[in-house]
Tab-separated table of C-alpha atoms in Angstrom:
chain	number	residue	atom	x	y	z
C	71	MET	CA	13.697	-9.348	-47.178
C	72	LYS	CA	9.658	-10.026	-47.306
C	73	SER	CA	10.355	-11.971	-43.959
C	74	SER	CA	12.802	-9.523	-42.670
C	75	LYS	CA	10.301	-6.696	-42.489
C	76	SER	CA	7.544	-9.304	-40.843
C	77	ILE	CA	10.308	-9.608	-38.476
C	78	VAL	CA	11.083	-6.260	-37.669
C	79	LYS	CA	7.378	-5.996	-37.377
C	80	GLY	CA	6.685	-8.431	-34.997
C	81	PHE	CA	9.333	-7.278	-33.118
C	82	GLY	CA	8.293	-3.540	-33.221
C	83	PHE	CA	5.007	-5.121	-31.777
C	84	LEU	CA	6.830	-7.419	-29.170
C	85	ALA	CA	9.054	-3.941	-28.103
C	86	LEU	CA	5.771	-2.139	-27.820
C	87	SER	CA	4.003	-5.031	-25.457
C	88	SER	CA	6.641	-5.141	-23.499
C	89	ILE	CA	7.384	-1.755	-22.266
C	90	LEU	CA	3.377	-1.973	-21.652
C	91	LEU	CA	3.464	-4.990	-19.641
C	92	THR	CA	6.305	-3.523	-18.181
C	93	ALA	CA	4.599	-0.498	-16.675
C	94	CYS	CA	1.414	-2.647	-16.399
C	95	PRO	CA	2.203	-5.679	-14.941
C	96	GLY	CA	-0.557	-8.213	-14.361
C	97	ASN	CA	-4.604	-7.979	-15.571
C	98	ASP	CA	-5.879	-9.747	-12.801
C	99	THR	CA	-9.100	-7.918	-12.161
C	100	ASP	CA	-11.290	-10.595	-10.596
C	101	LYS	CA	-13.287	-9.717	-7.480
C	102	ASP	CA	-12.887	-10.976	-4.029
C	103	PRO	CA	-15.405	-13.225	-3.849
C	104	GLU	CA	-15.325	-14.122	0.156
C	105	ILE	CA	-16.938	-11.063	0.995
C	106	GLU	CA	-20.241	-11.063	1.880
C	107	ILE	CA	-21.881	-7.600	1.545
C	108	GLU	CA	-25.211	-6.180	1.742
C	109	ASP	CA	-26.580	-2.350	0.811
C	110	THR	CA	-29.832	-1.169	1.654
C	111	THR	CA	-29.289	1.085	-1.673
C	112	LYS	CA	-29.320	0.635	-5.223
C	113	THR	CA	-26.463	0.602	-6.964
C	114	SER	CA	-25.100	3.671	-8.697
C	115	SER	CA	-24.823	2.945	-12.388
C	116	GLU	CA	-22.137	5.820	-12.751
C	117	GLY	CA	-19.626	4.344	-11.387
C	118	LYS	CA	-19.475	1.336	-13.318
C	119	VAL	CA	-15.974	0.600	-14.984
C	120	ASN	CA	-15.715	-1.459	-18.182
C	121	PRO	CA	-13.713	-4.297	-16.709
C	122	LEU	CA	-12.016	-4.884	-19.575
C	123	ASN	CA	-10.710	-1.333	-19.554
C	124	VAL	CA	-9.345	-1.416	-16.058
C	125	VAL	CA	-5.580	-1.273	-14.907
C	126	PRO	CA	-4.329	-3.396	-11.786
C	127	VAL	CA	-2.208	-0.625	-10.509
C	128	GLY	CA	1.106	-1.829	-9.482
C	129	GLY	CA	-0.054	-5.603	-10.027
C	130	ALA	CA	-2.110	-5.467	-6.596
C	131	MET	CA	-5.790	-4.450	-6.969
C	132	PHE	CA	-4.969	-3.701	-2.813
C	133	SER	CA	-3.102	-1.652	-0.778
C	134	VAL	CA	-1.640	-2.979	2.435
C	135	PRO	CA	-2.149	-0.672	5.462
C	136	SER	CA	0.874	0.830	6.898
C	137	PRO	CA	2.674	-0.274	9.738
C	138	ILE	CA	2.329	3.221	11.336
C	139	GLN	CA	-1.087	3.959	10.930
C	140	LEU	CA	-2.253	0.946	12.742
C	141	GLY	CA	0.229	1.751	15.563
C	142	GLN	CA	-1.281	5.117	15.545
C	143	ILE	CA	-5.009	3.576	15.983
C	144	ILE	CA	-3.629	1.020	19.215
C	145	GLN	CA	-1.808	3.986	20.401
C	146	LYS	CA	-4.845	6.537	20.415
C	147	SER	CA	-6.685	3.239	21.913
C	148	GLY	CA	-4.787	4.236	24.988
C	149	ALA	CA	-2.747	0.934	25.409
C	150	PRO	CA	0.595	1.499	27.082
C	151	TYR	CA	3.946	1.153	25.489
C	152	ASN	CA	4.927	-2.236	25.867
C	153	ALA	CA	8.751	-3.196	24.326
C	154	ASP	CA	8.847	-7.290	24.794
C	155	ILE	CA	6.500	-6.910	21.975
C	156	LEU	CA	9.032	-5.285	19.377
C	157	ASN	CA	11.849	-7.250	18.175
C	158	ASN	CA	15.162	-7.082	19.279
C	159	PRO	CA	16.892	-4.272	16.992
C	160	LYS	CA	20.735	-6.256	16.919
C	161	ALA	CA	18.971	-9.218	15.604
C	162	TYR	CA	19.486	-7.571	11.968
C	163	GLU	CA	23.026	-9.868	12.333
C	164	SER	CA	21.144	-12.817	12.444
C	165	TYR	CA	19.266	-12.478	9.139
C	166	VAL	CA	21.318	-14.068	6.213
C	167	ASP	CA	18.960	-14.636	3.461
C	168	LEU	CA	17.082	-12.090	1.422
C	169	VAL	CA	13.463	-13.287	2.437
C	170	SER	CA	14.187	-12.870	6.222
C	171	GLN	CA	15.941	-10.096	5.786
C	172	SER	CA	13.374	-8.295	3.390
C	173	LEU	CA	10.459	-9.169	6.251
C	174	ASN	CA	12.277	-8.031	9.054
C	175	LEU	CA	13.064	-4.641	7.215
C	176	GLY	CA	9.193	-4.216	7.361
C	177	VAL	CA	9.269	-5.713	10.601
C	178	TYR	CA	11.308	-2.656	11.825
C	179	GLY	CA	9.634	-0.145	9.704
C	180	ALA	CA	6.636	-1.235	12.062
C	181	ASP	CA	8.765	-1.053	15.585
C	182	LEU	CA	9.781	2.581	14.044
C	183	GLY	CA	6.657	3.760	14.102
C	184	TYR	CA	5.706	1.869	17.321
C	185	CYS	CA	8.388	3.707	18.764
C	186	ALA	CA	7.983	6.998	17.115
C	187	LEU	CA	4.304	7.191	17.892
C	188	TYR	CA	5.236	6.524	22.260
C	189	ASP	CA	8.015	9.088	22.356
C	190	LYS	CA	10.969	6.444	22.427
C	191	GLN	CA	13.649	8.672	20.797
C	192	GLN	CA	16.777	6.522	21.574
C	193	GLU	CA	14.418	3.439	21.056
C	194	SER	CA	13.659	4.906	17.699
C	195	ILE	CA	17.255	5.155	16.721
C	196	GLY	CA	17.947	1.602	17.386
C	197	TYR	CA	15.871	0.431	15.036
C	198	ILE	CA	16.334	3.289	12.004
C	199	ARG	CA	19.786	2.256	12.299
C	200	SER	CA	18.574	-1.742	12.243
C	201	ALA	CA	16.280	-0.446	9.253
C	202	GLN	CA	19.685	1.220	7.640
C	203	LYS	CA	21.721	-1.622	8.086
C	204	LEU	CA	19.387	-4.313	6.429
C	205	SER	CA	18.631	-1.620	3.144
C	206	ASP	CA	22.211	-1.716	2.531
C	207	ILE	CA	22.627	-5.260	2.010
C	208	LEU	CA	19.465	-5.082	0.155
C	209	GLY	CA	20.592	-2.647	-2.182
C	210	ILE	CA	17.882	-0.051	-0.950
C	211	SER	CA	20.473	2.485	0.792
C	212	ASP	CA	18.721	5.701	-0.792
C	213	ALA	CA	15.556	5.238	1.407
C	214	PHE	CA	17.770	5.070	4.496
C	215	ASP	CA	20.754	7.032	3.349
C	216	VAL	CA	23.095	9.419	5.847
C	217	GLU	CA	21.105	12.606	5.138
C	218	THR	CA	17.644	10.471	6.257
C	219	ILE	CA	19.095	9.085	9.188
C	220	GLN	CA	20.763	12.620	9.784
C	221	SER	CA	16.981	14.204	9.721
C	222	VAL	CA	15.791	11.271	12.009
C	223	GLU	CA	18.690	12.031	14.731
C	224	ARG	CA	17.740	16.027	14.652
C	225	ASN	CA	13.684	15.486	14.829
C	226	LEU	CA	13.586	13.003	17.593
C	227	ASP	CA	12.000	15.144	19.476
C	228	ASN	CA	9.427	15.944	16.758
C	229	LYS	CA	6.885	13.238	16.643
C	230	ASP	CA	5.525	14.610	13.646
C	231	SER	CA	8.096	15.425	11.638
C	232	LEU	CA	9.445	11.719	12.246
C	233	LEU	CA	6.747	9.770	11.208
C	234	TYR	CA	6.616	11.768	8.069
C	235	ILE	CA	10.690	10.937	7.634
C	236	ILE	CA	10.361	7.254	8.225
C	237	SER	CA	6.818	6.616	6.217
C	238	ASN	CA	8.388	8.847	3.361
C	239	SER	CA	11.637	7.018	3.587
C	240	TYR	CA	9.311	3.317	3.115
C	241	ARG	CA	7.604	4.981	-0.006
C	242	LYS	CA	11.048	5.624	-1.373
C	243	ALA	CA	12.664	2.522	-0.903
C	244	ASP	CA	8.678	1.108	-2.351
C	245	ASP	CA	9.641	3.162	-5.227
C	246	TYR	CA	12.645	2.238	-6.116
C	247	LEU	CA	11.613	-1.527	-5.688
C	248	GLN	CA	8.467	-1.299	-7.935
C	249	THR	CA	10.767	-0.091	-10.791
C	250	SER	CA	13.471	-2.726	-10.203
C	251	ASP	CA	13.803	-6.604	-10.637
C	252	LEU	CA	13.469	-6.689	-7.302
C	253	LYS	CA	9.608	-6.261	-6.856
C	254	HIS	CA	9.708	-9.595	-4.459
C	255	ILE	CA	11.488	-7.784	-2.014
C	256	GLY	CA	9.402	-4.936	-1.696
C	257	ALA	CA	6.407	-7.461	-1.641
C	258	LEU	CA	7.973	-9.097	1.469
C	259	ILE	CA	8.949	-5.507	3.308
C	260	ILE	CA	4.976	-5.238	3.226
C	261	VAL	CA	4.533	-8.276	3.999
C	262	GLY	CA	6.785	-8.018	7.226
C	263	GLY	CA	5.236	-4.568	8.010
C	264	TRP	CA	1.415	-6.397	8.172
C	265	ILE	CA	2.733	-9.089	10.373
C	266	GLU	CA	4.330	-7.075	12.955
C	267	SER	CA	1.616	-4.597	13.428
C	268	VAL	CA	-1.164	-7.228	13.470
C	269	HIS	CA	1.054	-8.543	16.333
C	270	PHE	CA	0.726	-5.522	18.198
C	271	ALA	CA	-3.109	-5.522	17.665
C	272	GLY	CA	-3.541	-9.150	18.665
C	273	ILE	CA	-1.230	-8.773	22.091
C	274	LEU	CA	-3.644	-5.605	22.955
C	275	GLY	CA	-6.320	-7.730	21.844
C	276	ARG	CA	-5.615	-10.296	24.248
C	277	GLU	CA	-5.399	-7.658	27.128
C	278	ASN	CA	-8.716	-5.973	25.890
C	279	LYS	CA	-10.529	-7.678	22.996
C	280	SER	CA	-12.584	-3.936	22.477
C	281	ASP	CA	-14.806	-3.524	19.316
C	282	GLU	CA	-11.914	-1.134	17.795
C	283	VAL	CA	-9.293	-4.262	17.709
C	284	VAL	CA	-11.559	-6.612	16.500
C	285	GLU	CA	-12.584	-4.422	13.604
C	286	MET	CA	-8.959	-3.891	12.983
C	287	ILE	CA	-8.250	-7.457	12.819
C	288	GLY	CA	-11.059	-8.514	11.319
C	289	MET	CA	-11.099	-6.348	8.554
C	290	GLN	CA	-7.380	-7.668	7.281
C	291	LYS	CA	-9.314	-10.540	5.900
C	292	HIS	CA	-9.441	-8.311	2.873
C	293	THR	CA	-5.243	-7.546	3.176
C	294	ILE	CA	-4.428	-10.803	3.293
C	295	ASN	CA	-6.364	-12.069	0.569
C	296	THR	CA	-4.780	-9.266	-1.345
C	297	MET	CA	-0.841	-10.126	0.038
C	298	LEU	CA	-1.231	-13.742	-1.309
C	299	ASP	CA	-2.926	-13.560	-4.281
C	300	LYS	CA	-2.144	-10.143	-5.963
C	301	MET	CA	1.044	-10.048	-4.445
C	302	LEU	CA	2.956	-12.900	-3.743
C	303	GLU	CA	1.383	-15.443	-5.847
C	304	GLN	CA	3.512	-13.410	-8.630
C	305	TYR	CA	6.987	-14.138	-7.393
C	306	PHE	CA	6.796	-17.886	-6.339
C	307	ASN	CA	9.831	-18.336	-8.578
C	308	GLU	CA	12.216	-16.136	-5.828
C	309	PRO	CA	13.296	-18.524	-3.467
C	310	GLY	CA	11.537	-18.524	-0.078
C	311	VAL	CA	8.232	-16.501	-1.234
C	312	GLU	CA	6.548	-19.717	-1.708
C	313	GLU	CA	7.349	-20.968	2.325
C	314	VAL	CA	6.043	-17.280	3.112
C	315	TYR	CA	2.760	-17.861	0.975
C	316	ASN	CA	2.001	-20.983	2.835
C	317	ASP	CA	2.239	-19.868	6.458
C	318	LEU	CA	-0.406	-17.073	5.191
C	319	ASP	CA	-2.223	-19.135	3.767
C	320	ASP	CA	-3.242	-21.290	6.664
C	321	ILE	CA	-4.071	-17.741	7.931
C	322	ARG	CA	-6.143	-17.083	5.503
C	323	THR	CA	-8.441	-20.187	6.712
C	324	SER	CA	-9.266	-18.711	9.983
C	325	PHE	CA	-9.848	-15.519	8.182
C	326	ASN	CA	-12.484	-16.956	6.149
C	327	LYS	CA	-14.286	-17.739	8.673
C	328	VAL	CA	-14.836	-13.873	9.393
C	329	ASN	CA	-17.920	-12.532	8.476
C	330	ILE	CA	-17.965	-8.965	7.101
C	331	LYS	CA	-21.310	-7.223	6.491
C	332	TYR	CA	-21.589	-3.500	4.354
C	333	GLU	CA	-23.753	-0.971	4.967
C	334	TYR	CA	-23.935	2.315	2.381
C	335	VAL	CA	-25.140	6.165	3.753
C	336	ALA	CA	-24.052	8.808	1.462
C	337	PRO	CA	-21.317	10.791	2.539
C	338	GLU	CA	-21.252	14.569	2.940
C	339	THR	CA	-18.544	17.146	1.122
C	340	ASP	CA	-17.564	20.522	2.213
C	341	LYS	CA	-15.705	21.762	-1.110
C	342	ASP	CA	-14.392	24.374	0.685
C	343	LYS	CA	-12.590	22.504	3.227
C	344	LYS	CA	-11.688	19.852	0.549
C	345	VAL	CA	-13.202	17.054	2.474
C	346	THR	CA	-15.670	14.242	2.115
C	347	THR	CA	-17.344	12.656	5.175
C	348	LEU	CA	-17.572	8.683	4.667
C	349	LYS	CA	-20.396	7.430	6.869
C	350	SER	CA	-20.944	4.058	5.796
C	351	LYS	CA	-20.384	1.130	7.959
C	352	ALA	CA	-18.544	-2.441	7.569
C	353	ILE	CA	-19.501	-4.598	10.158
C	354	VAL	CA	-17.305	-7.242	11.772
C	355	GLU	CA	-18.478	-10.539	12.989
C	356	MET	CA	-15.481	-12.890	14.706
C	357	SER	CA	-15.995	-15.104	17.585
C	358	ASP	CA	-13.821	-15.094	20.368
C	359	GLU	CA	-12.451	-18.789	19.332
C	360	VAL	CA	-11.420	-17.203	15.830
C	361	PHE	CA	-10.585	-14.389	16.950
C	362	ILE	CA	-7.761	-16.144	19.590
C	363	GLU	CA	-6.752	-18.461	16.573
C	364	ILE	CA	-6.152	-15.568	14.532
C	365	ILE	CA	-3.704	-14.189	16.807
C	366	GLU	CA	-2.336	-16.990	17.817
C	367	LYS	CA	-1.202	-17.449	14.393
C	368	ILE	CA	-0.061	-14.363	13.559
C	369	ASN	CA	2.274	-14.607	16.448
C	370	ALA	CA	3.812	-18.231	15.516
C	371	ILE	CA	4.304	-16.886	12.199
C	372	ARG	CA	6.007	-13.713	13.741
C	373	THR	CA	8.149	-15.151	15.905
C	374	LYS	CA	9.370	-17.469	13.164
C	375	ILE	CA	10.329	-14.733	10.892
C	376	THR	CA	11.985	-12.448	13.508
C	377	ALA	CA	14.173	-15.506	14.881
C	378	SER	CA	15.460	-17.003	11.854
Z	90	MET	CA	19.564	-8.436	-39.629
Z	91	LYS	CA	21.701	-8.467	-36.211
Z	92	ASN	CA	21.772	-4.569	-36.281
Z	93	ILE	CA	17.757	-4.904	-36.452
Z	94	PHE	CA	17.141	-6.897	-33.737
Z	95	THR	CA	19.990	-4.700	-31.658
Z	96	PHE	CA	18.170	-1.629	-32.132
Z	97	PHE	CA	14.678	-3.249	-31.114
Z	98	GLY	CA	16.323	-4.421	-28.041
Z	99	LEU	CA	17.867	-1.705	-27.039
Z	100	LEU	CA	14.157	0.402	-27.840
Z	101	LEU	CA	12.820	-1.908	-25.712
Z	102	ILE	CA	15.090	-1.400	-22.827
Z	103	LEU	CA	14.999	2.180	-22.627
Z	104	GLY	CA	11.375	2.274	-23.402
Z	105	ALA	CA	10.745	0.404	-20.520
Z	106	THR	CA	13.710	2.408	-18.087
Z	107	LYS	CA	11.917	5.635	-19.561
Z	108	LEU	CA	8.194	4.763	-18.299
Z	109	ASN	CA	9.616	3.338	-15.013
Z	110	ALA	CA	11.759	6.806	-14.033
Z	111	GLN	CA	9.274	8.819	-15.589
Z	112	CYS	CA	6.677	7.028	-12.637
Z	113	ASP	CA	9.458	7.515	-9.912
Z	114	THR	CA	9.840	11.090	-10.666
Z	115	ILE	CA	6.326	11.995	-10.799
Z	116	ALA	CA	5.810	10.191	-7.229
Z	117	ASN	CA	8.194	12.139	-6.210
Z	118	PHE	CA	6.406	15.476	-7.352
Z	119	CYS	CA	2.922	14.093	-6.715
Z	120	HIS	CA	4.662	13.666	-2.713
Z	121	GLN	CA	6.423	16.921	-2.972
Z	122	ASN	CA	3.441	19.374	-3.961
Z	123	ASN	CA	0.483	17.261	-1.797
Z	124	PHE	CA	1.687	16.317	1.300
Z	125	THR	CA	2.676	18.356	4.797
Z	126	VAL	CA	4.182	16.976	7.672
Z	127	ASP	CA	0.229	16.706	9.075
Z	128	TYR	CA	-0.239	13.582	6.455
Z	129	VAL	CA	2.118	11.327	6.923
Z	130	SER	CA	2.206	8.340	3.608
Z	131	ASP	CA	1.282	4.894	3.825
Z	132	GLY	CA	4.408	4.182	2.620
Z	133	GLN	CA	3.450	3.023	-0.794
Z	134	ASN	CA	3.354	4.315	-4.388
Z	135	TYR	CA	0.153	3.673	-6.687
Z	136	ARG	CA	1.067	3.428	-10.309
Z	137	ALA	CA	-0.010	1.988	-13.362
Z	138	PHE	CA	0.517	3.459	-17.212
Z	139	LEU	CA	-2.436	4.572	-18.906
Z	140	PHE	CA	-3.509	4.950	-22.493
Z	141	GLY	CA	-7.013	6.800	-23.591
Z	142	ASP	CA	-9.723	6.296	-21.951
Z	143	GLN	CA	-8.063	3.128	-19.558
Z	144	GLU	CA	-8.868	3.001	-15.891
Z	145	ALA	CA	-6.216	2.296	-12.937
Z	146	GLU	CA	-8.547	0.834	-10.008
Z	147	PHE	CA	-7.134	-0.240	-6.758
Z	148	GLU	CA	-8.380	-0.949	-3.223
Z	149	THR	CA	-7.807	-0.414	0.207
Z	150	THR	CA	-9.277	0.187	3.963
Z	151	PHE	CA	-10.203	3.317	4.855
Z	152	PHE	CA	-10.214	2.849	8.967
Z	153	GLY	CA	-12.867	4.782	11.457
Z	154	GLY	CA	-11.399	7.132	13.337
Z	155	VAL	CA	-8.813	8.422	11.070
Z	156	THR	CA	-8.659	11.534	8.000
Z	157	TYR	CA	-6.932	10.098	5.070
Z	158	ARG	CA	-5.616	12.282	1.550
Z	159	ILE	CA	-5.756	11.039	-1.501
Z	160	ALA	CA	-3.493	12.779	-4.295
Z	161	ALA	CA	-3.417	11.885	-8.007
Z	162	CYS	CA	-0.938	12.947	-10.023
Z	163	THR	CA	0.158	12.021	-13.819
Z	164	GLY	CA	2.874	14.700	-14.811
Z	165	PHE	CA	4.676	17.988	-13.483
Z	166	SER	CA	1.438	19.975	-13.251
Z	167	GLN	CA	-1.336	19.545	-10.761
Z	168	GLY	CA	-4.638	18.256	-11.777
Z	169	ASP	CA	-3.990	16.387	-14.934
Z	170	LEU	CA	-5.480	13.048	-13.452
Z	171	ILE	CA	-9.131	12.291	-12.265
Z	172	PHE	CA	-10.063	9.969	-9.680
Z	173	SER	CA	-12.445	8.751	-7.808
Z	174	VAL	CA	-13.548	6.756	-4.620
Z	175	LYS	CA	-16.180	3.897	-4.615
Z	176	ASP	CA	-17.632	1.982	-2.047
Z	177	GLN	CA	-17.783	-2.185	-2.560
Z	178	ASN	CA	-20.928	-1.543	-4.482
Z	179	ASN	CA	-19.504	0.371	-6.824
Z	180	ASN	CA	-21.542	3.395	-5.203
Z	181	VAL	CA	-19.773	6.840	-5.670
Z	182	LEU	CA	-18.813	8.665	-2.358
Z	183	PHE	CA	-16.382	11.071	-4.001
Z	184	ASP	CA	-15.305	12.208	-7.769
Z	185	SER	CA	-12.951	14.917	-8.257
Z	186	ILE	CA	-14.035	15.833	-12.043
Z	187	GLU	CA	-17.124	17.247	-9.487
Z	188	ASN	CA	-14.493	19.134	-7.412
Z	189	GLN	CA	-12.457	21.115	-9.978
Z	190	ASN	CA	-10.059	18.437	-10.660
Z	191	SER	CA	-8.626	19.322	-7.572
Z	192	PRO	CA	-5.209	17.428	-7.357
Z	193	TYR	CA	-5.923	15.732	-3.425
Z	194	TRP	CA	-8.837	15.128	-1.601
Z	195	ASN	CA	-9.376	14.791	2.552
Z	196	PHE	CA	-11.406	12.040	3.589
Z	197	LYS	CA	-12.646	12.044	7.096
Z	198	VAL	CA	-13.601	8.547	7.569
Z	199	GLU	CA	-16.157	7.602	10.319
Z	200	ASN	CA	-16.492	3.677	10.294
Z	201	THR	CA	-13.722	1.086	8.934
Z	202	ILE	CA	-14.646	0.272	5.109
Z	203	THR	CA	-12.940	-0.919	1.885
Z	204	VAL	CA	-13.212	1.651	-0.934
Z	205	LYS	CA	-12.051	1.340	-4.512
Z	206	ILE	CA	-10.250	4.123	-5.387
Z	207	SER	CA	-10.012	4.692	-9.415
Z	208	ALA	CA	-7.754	6.981	-11.999
Z	209	LYS	CA	-7.729	8.147	-15.371
Z	210	LEU	CA	-6.274	10.876	-17.820
Z	211	ASP	CA	-7.979	13.942	-18.443
Z	212	ASP	CA	-8.359	13.352	-21.679
Z	213	LEU	CA	-8.053	17.277	-22.517
Z	214	GLU	CA	-4.224	16.642	-21.311
Z	215	ASN	CA	-2.730	13.958	-22.070
Z	216	SER	CA	-3.764	10.765	-24.107
Z	217	SER	CA	-1.599	8.238	-22.404
Z	218	GLY	CA	0.770	8.855	-18.888
Z	219	CYS	CA	1.958	7.251	-15.583
Z	220	ALA	CA	-1.597	7.588	-13.303
Z	221	THR	CA	0.397	7.959	-9.344
Z	222	ILE	CA	-1.564	7.852	-6.354
Z	223	LEU	CA	-0.726	8.605	-2.927
Z	224	ILE	CA	-2.560	7.760	0.162
Z	225	GLY	CA	-1.262	9.482	3.558
Z	226	PHE	CA	-3.399	9.701	7.097
Z	227	LYS	CA	-3.615	12.546	9.084
Z	228	GLN	CA	-1.545	12.457	12.266
């Protein structure tokens, strides 16, 4: 009986531990050692947190920029709409494995956002239907259900509402995938969207290498480290994930040649308007050769993904 | 003995399912109550289950010229989750506790920077909970 009690206690502890681990996957609090940071002021001690008590969110310590957000920066730069840079909306039929379906759902999300930003209504419909087909196959049809499609169709001439609906659909998909055993699919969707949006920026950069584009691409150094070390590395046991990791790891070697310096400037807060203005600066240093090397590698992986 | 194993097995599954469902519902509540059509979600949900004084933390890039909104929730009343924004050197750029535990805040970003967002429970309200943070950007 004594041994039964021990087993029960042990199992109780295991049950509690498992619940906690399910809710808080991973506990990696490592810092990125590759980023060179310069600070002109003294570090605040108030902001320091006991590292043993910091929980990484969703197993990732870094978020990936939204493809719609990157598309918005490109559109605001004055770049004209270019249909040739988008994936073929009918290509979804040729994606037969979970990895290419997941990556291309992310690609279509970025394409959809791009079309919506440029008020391309018919093109938007084409991409949302492709996204719906892939999400059905992946078992996340709730994110692009009939109601969502109808809502998109009703709001085709209202860009703000359209972008709101699209981004919320991807958030719902992320929500579902984070609470299922399909987390690797969620990670691949995010990776696909990121590759497509950096591909857009690369095309723009080839035509006009403005400071804005250099900064946008250079700051992806943080993102690629997160995608590899915090997201994809967890799912090596899933078929095809390691290959995606290796392709991105090759791009990381080029990003490692980018230097980012940081300068702190005190922020200003307007409590009445609930707005804080952040004035600090990060300066991206990247040679022309490294810039071209990165966008060529991005283009190669993007071609591989969309052609598979 | 078999019944005991079955009981704890069920407890484990139900516990995990309940926590996940709770986080899922809170994320939707948080979105509905703090995001209007002006602000587009970045498509991700950042969350962790916290106990006591644990703190959840992640990094993100804020792009120059963009206004962001961060919303933080841990239950179905607003302001239960305290959140802060720090720079790479741990300089505090914003802390919601100094702003009446506001459930959301807007950040006008002049230059592209990487920031750390962290969240902890308001210990007067909760001893544990699903911390959910959402980020949106102004259209």
